[in-house]
PDB file of C-alpha atoms in Angstrom:
ATOM      1  CA  UNK A 257     -49.513 -53.713   7.172  1.00  0.00           C
ATOM      2  CA  UNK A 258     -49.329 -55.823  10.321  1.00  0.00           C
ATOM      3  CA  UNK A 259     -46.096 -54.027  11.347  1.00  0.00           C
ATOM      4  CA  UNK A 260     -47.853 -50.608  10.963  1.00  0.00           C
ATOM      5  CA  UNK A 261     -50.729 -51.861  13.079  1.00  0.00           C
ATOM      6  CA  UNK A 262     -48.385 -52.941  15.938  1.00  0.00           C
ATOM      7  CA  UNK A 263     -46.539 -49.642  15.793  1.00  0.00           C
ATOM      8  CA  UNK A 264     -49.910 -47.721  15.935  1.00  0.00           C
ATOM      9  CA  UNK A 265     -51.121 -49.842  18.859  1.00  0.00           C
ATOM     10  CA  UNK A 266     -47.854 -49.403  20.713  1.00  0.00           C
ATOM     11  CA  UNK A 267     -47.983 -45.636  20.206  1.00  0.00           C
ATOM     12  CA  UNK A 268     -51.613 -45.561  21.381  1.00  0.00           C
ATOM     13  CA  UNK A 269     -50.654 -47.471  24.523  1.00  0.00           C
ATOM     14  CA  UNK A 270     -47.879 -45.067  25.308  1.00  0.00           C
ATOM     15  CA  UNK A 271     -50.048 -42.075  24.805  1.00  0.00           C
ATOM     16  CA  UNK A 272     -52.776 -43.597  27.015  1.00  0.00           C
ATOM     17  CA  UNK A 273     -50.257 -44.282  29.727  1.00  0.00           C
ATOM     18  CA  UNK A 274     -48.967 -40.705  29.658  1.00  0.00           C
ATOM     19  CA  UNK A 275     -52.503 -39.313  29.880  1.00  0.00           C
ATOM     20  CA  UNK A 276     -53.328 -41.644  32.773  1.00  0.00           C
ATOM     21  CA  UNK A 277     -50.289 -40.417  34.745  1.00  0.00           C
ATOM     22  CA  UNK A 278     -51.244 -36.804  34.196  1.00  0.00           C
ATOM     23  CA  UNK A 279     -54.693 -37.342  35.578  1.00  0.00           C
ATOM     24  CA  UNK A 280     -53.354 -38.627  38.897  1.00  0.00           C
ATOM     25  CA  UNK A 281     -50.774 -35.815  39.456  1.00  0.00           C
ATOM     26  CA  UNK A 282     -52.037 -32.511  40.757  1.00  0.00           C
ATOM     27  CA  UNK A 283     -50.557 -29.333  42.107  1.00  0.00           C
ATOM     28  CA  UNK A 284     -51.694 -28.723  45.663  1.00  0.00           C
ATOM     29  CA  UNK A 285     -51.196 -25.996  48.252  1.00  0.00           C
ATOM     30  CA  UNK A 286     -50.739 -26.641  51.972  1.00  0.00           C
ATOM     31  CA  UNK A 287     -50.176 -24.218  54.848  1.00  0.00           C
ATOM     32  CA  UNK A 288     -47.957 -25.371  57.639  1.00  0.00           C
ATOM     33  CA  UNK A 289     -47.865 -23.806  61.126  1.00  0.00           C
ATOM     34  CA  UNK A 290     -44.261 -23.334  62.168  1.00  0.00           C
ATOM     35  CA  UNK A 291     -44.504 -21.901  65.684  1.00  0.00           C
ATOM     36  CA  UNK A 292     -40.847 -22.409  66.503  1.00  0.00           C
ATOM     37  CA  UNK A 293     -39.655 -19.488  64.455  1.00  0.00           C
ATOM     38  CA  UNK A 294     -38.241 -17.017  66.956  1.00  0.00           C
ATOM     39  CA  UNK A 295     -36.357 -14.467  64.827  1.00  0.00           C
ATOM     40  CA  UNK A 296     -36.502 -12.946  61.379  1.00  0.00           C
ATOM     41  CA  UNK A 297     -33.806 -15.242  59.988  1.00  0.00           C
ATOM     42  CA  UNK A 298     -35.707 -18.422  60.905  1.00  0.00           C
ATOM     43  CA  UNK A 299     -37.893 -18.273  57.773  1.00  0.00           C
ATOM     44  CA  UNK A 300     -34.806 -18.511  55.589  1.00  0.00           C
ATOM     45  CA  UNK A 301     -33.994 -21.872  57.048  1.00  0.00           C
ATOM     46  CA  UNK A 302     -37.573 -23.061  56.853  1.00  0.00           C
ATOM     47  CA  UNK A 303     -37.847 -21.964  53.216  1.00  0.00           C
ATOM     48  CA  UNK A 304     -34.550 -23.684  52.302  1.00  0.00           C
ATOM     49  CA  UNK A 305     -35.646 -26.901  53.926  1.00  0.00           C
ATOM     50  CA  UNK A 306     -38.922 -26.980  52.116  1.00  0.00           C
ATOM     51  CA  UNK A 307     -37.431 -25.901  48.811  1.00  0.00           C
ATOM     52  CA  UNK A 308     -35.126 -28.951  48.814  1.00  0.00           C
ATOM     53  CA  UNK A 309     -37.980 -31.397  48.932  1.00  0.00           C
ATOM     54  CA  UNK A 310     -38.435 -32.936  45.511  1.00  0.00           C
ATOM     55  CA  UNK A 311     -41.811 -31.881  44.114  1.00  0.00           C
ATOM     56  CA  UNK A 312     -42.047 -28.566  45.956  1.00  0.00           C
ATOM     57  CA  UNK A 313     -42.714 -25.817  43.375  1.00  0.00           C
ATOM     58  CA  UNK A 314     -42.811 -22.741  45.653  1.00  0.00           C
ATOM     59  CA  UNK A 315     -42.601 -21.729  49.248  1.00  0.00           C
ATOM     60  CA  UNK A 316     -43.691 -18.568  51.040  1.00  0.00           C
ATOM     61  CA  UNK A 317     -42.744 -18.291  54.715  1.00  0.00           C
ATOM     62  CA  UNK A 318     -44.218 -15.657  57.041  1.00  0.00           C
ATOM     63  CA  UNK A 319     -42.372 -14.875  60.311  1.00  0.00           C
ATOM     64  CA  UNK A 320     -45.225 -12.680  61.447  1.00  0.00           C
ATOM     65  CA  UNK A 321     -47.843 -15.417  60.954  1.00  0.00           C
ATOM     66  CA  UNK A 322     -45.548 -18.270  61.917  1.00  0.00           C
ATOM     67  CA  UNK A 323     -46.561 -20.233  58.794  1.00  0.00           C
ATOM     68  CA  UNK A 324     -45.277 -21.569  55.544  1.00  0.00           C
ATOM     69  CA  UNK A 325     -47.461 -21.871  52.393  1.00  0.00           C
ATOM     70  CA  UNK A 326     -46.215 -24.510  50.005  1.00  0.00           C
ATOM     71  CA  UNK A 327     -47.252 -25.395  46.407  1.00  0.00           C
ATOM     72  CA  UNK A 328     -46.247 -28.913  45.489  1.00  0.00           C
ATOM     73  CA  UNK A 329     -46.821 -31.774  43.071  1.00  0.00           C
ATOM     74  CA  UNK A 330     -48.573 -34.393  44.997  1.00  0.00           C
ATOM     75  CA  UNK A 331     -47.281 -37.149  42.663  1.00  0.00           C
ATOM     76  CA  UNK A 332     -43.737 -36.355  43.761  1.00  0.00           C
ATOM     77  CA  UNK A 333     -44.026 -35.525  47.506  1.00  0.00           C
ATOM     78  CA  UNK A 334     -46.367 -35.654  50.490  1.00  0.00           C
ATOM     79  CA  UNK A 335     -47.164 -33.286  53.358  1.00  0.00           C
ATOM     80  CA  UNK A 336     -45.389 -35.739  55.584  1.00  0.00           C
ATOM     81  CA  UNK A 337     -42.183 -35.269  53.575  1.00  0.00           C
ATOM     82  CA  UNK A 338     -42.480 -31.478  54.094  1.00  0.00           C
ATOM     83  CA  UNK A 339     -43.156 -31.612  57.903  1.00  0.00           C
ATOM     84  CA  UNK A 340     -40.244 -34.036  58.139  1.00  0.00           C
ATOM     85  CA  UNK A 341     -37.987 -31.559  56.284  1.00  0.00           C
ATOM     86  CA  UNK A 342     -38.899 -28.610  58.623  1.00  0.00           C
ATOM     87  CA  UNK A 343     -38.482 -30.861  61.620  1.00  0.00           C
ATOM     88  CA  UNK A 344     -34.996 -32.012  60.415  1.00  0.00           C
ATOM     89  CA  UNK A 345     -34.066 -28.383  60.072  1.00  0.00           C
ATOM     90  CA  UNK A 346     -35.093 -27.688  63.733  1.00  0.00           C
ATOM     91  CA  UNK A 347     -38.499 -26.261  62.975  1.00  0.00           C
ATOM     92  CA  UNK A 348     -41.308 -28.810  63.579  1.00  0.00           C
ATOM     93  CA  UNK A 349     -44.473 -27.977  61.665  1.00  0.00           C
ATOM     94  CA  UNK A 350     -48.074 -29.109  61.491  1.00  0.00           C
ATOM     95  CA  UNK A 351     -50.688 -28.684  58.866  1.00  0.00           C
ATOM     96  CA  UNK A 352     -52.933 -25.652  59.482  1.00  0.00           C
ATOM     97  CA  UNK A 353     -56.506 -26.824  59.941  1.00  0.00           C
TER      98      UNK A 353
END
C-alpha cells in the first residue's frame, strides 16, 4: 500500500513537471531586417544560417523585402542567437520594429 502511494506520488510529480515545462515554452515568430543582402543568392546563406540554430522551426527569407521571418521555440533559442547567426554568416540583422 505504502509502496503504491509513493509510486503514485512520484508519477504525479513527473507529470506536474512536464506540464510546467510546456507552459513556459512557446512558438514565436520574429521578422529580421537583413539589409546586407545584395544578390538573389544571399537569402540562401541567410536561410541556412538561421536553420542551423537549435530551436528554429522554419525560415522564410525575402530578397525583395530584405527580411527573414523566423518561427522558433523560445525555450530553445533567442532572437539574439538568430541575429548572431546571420552576422556570423556575413549578414548582420536587426529585429523589425
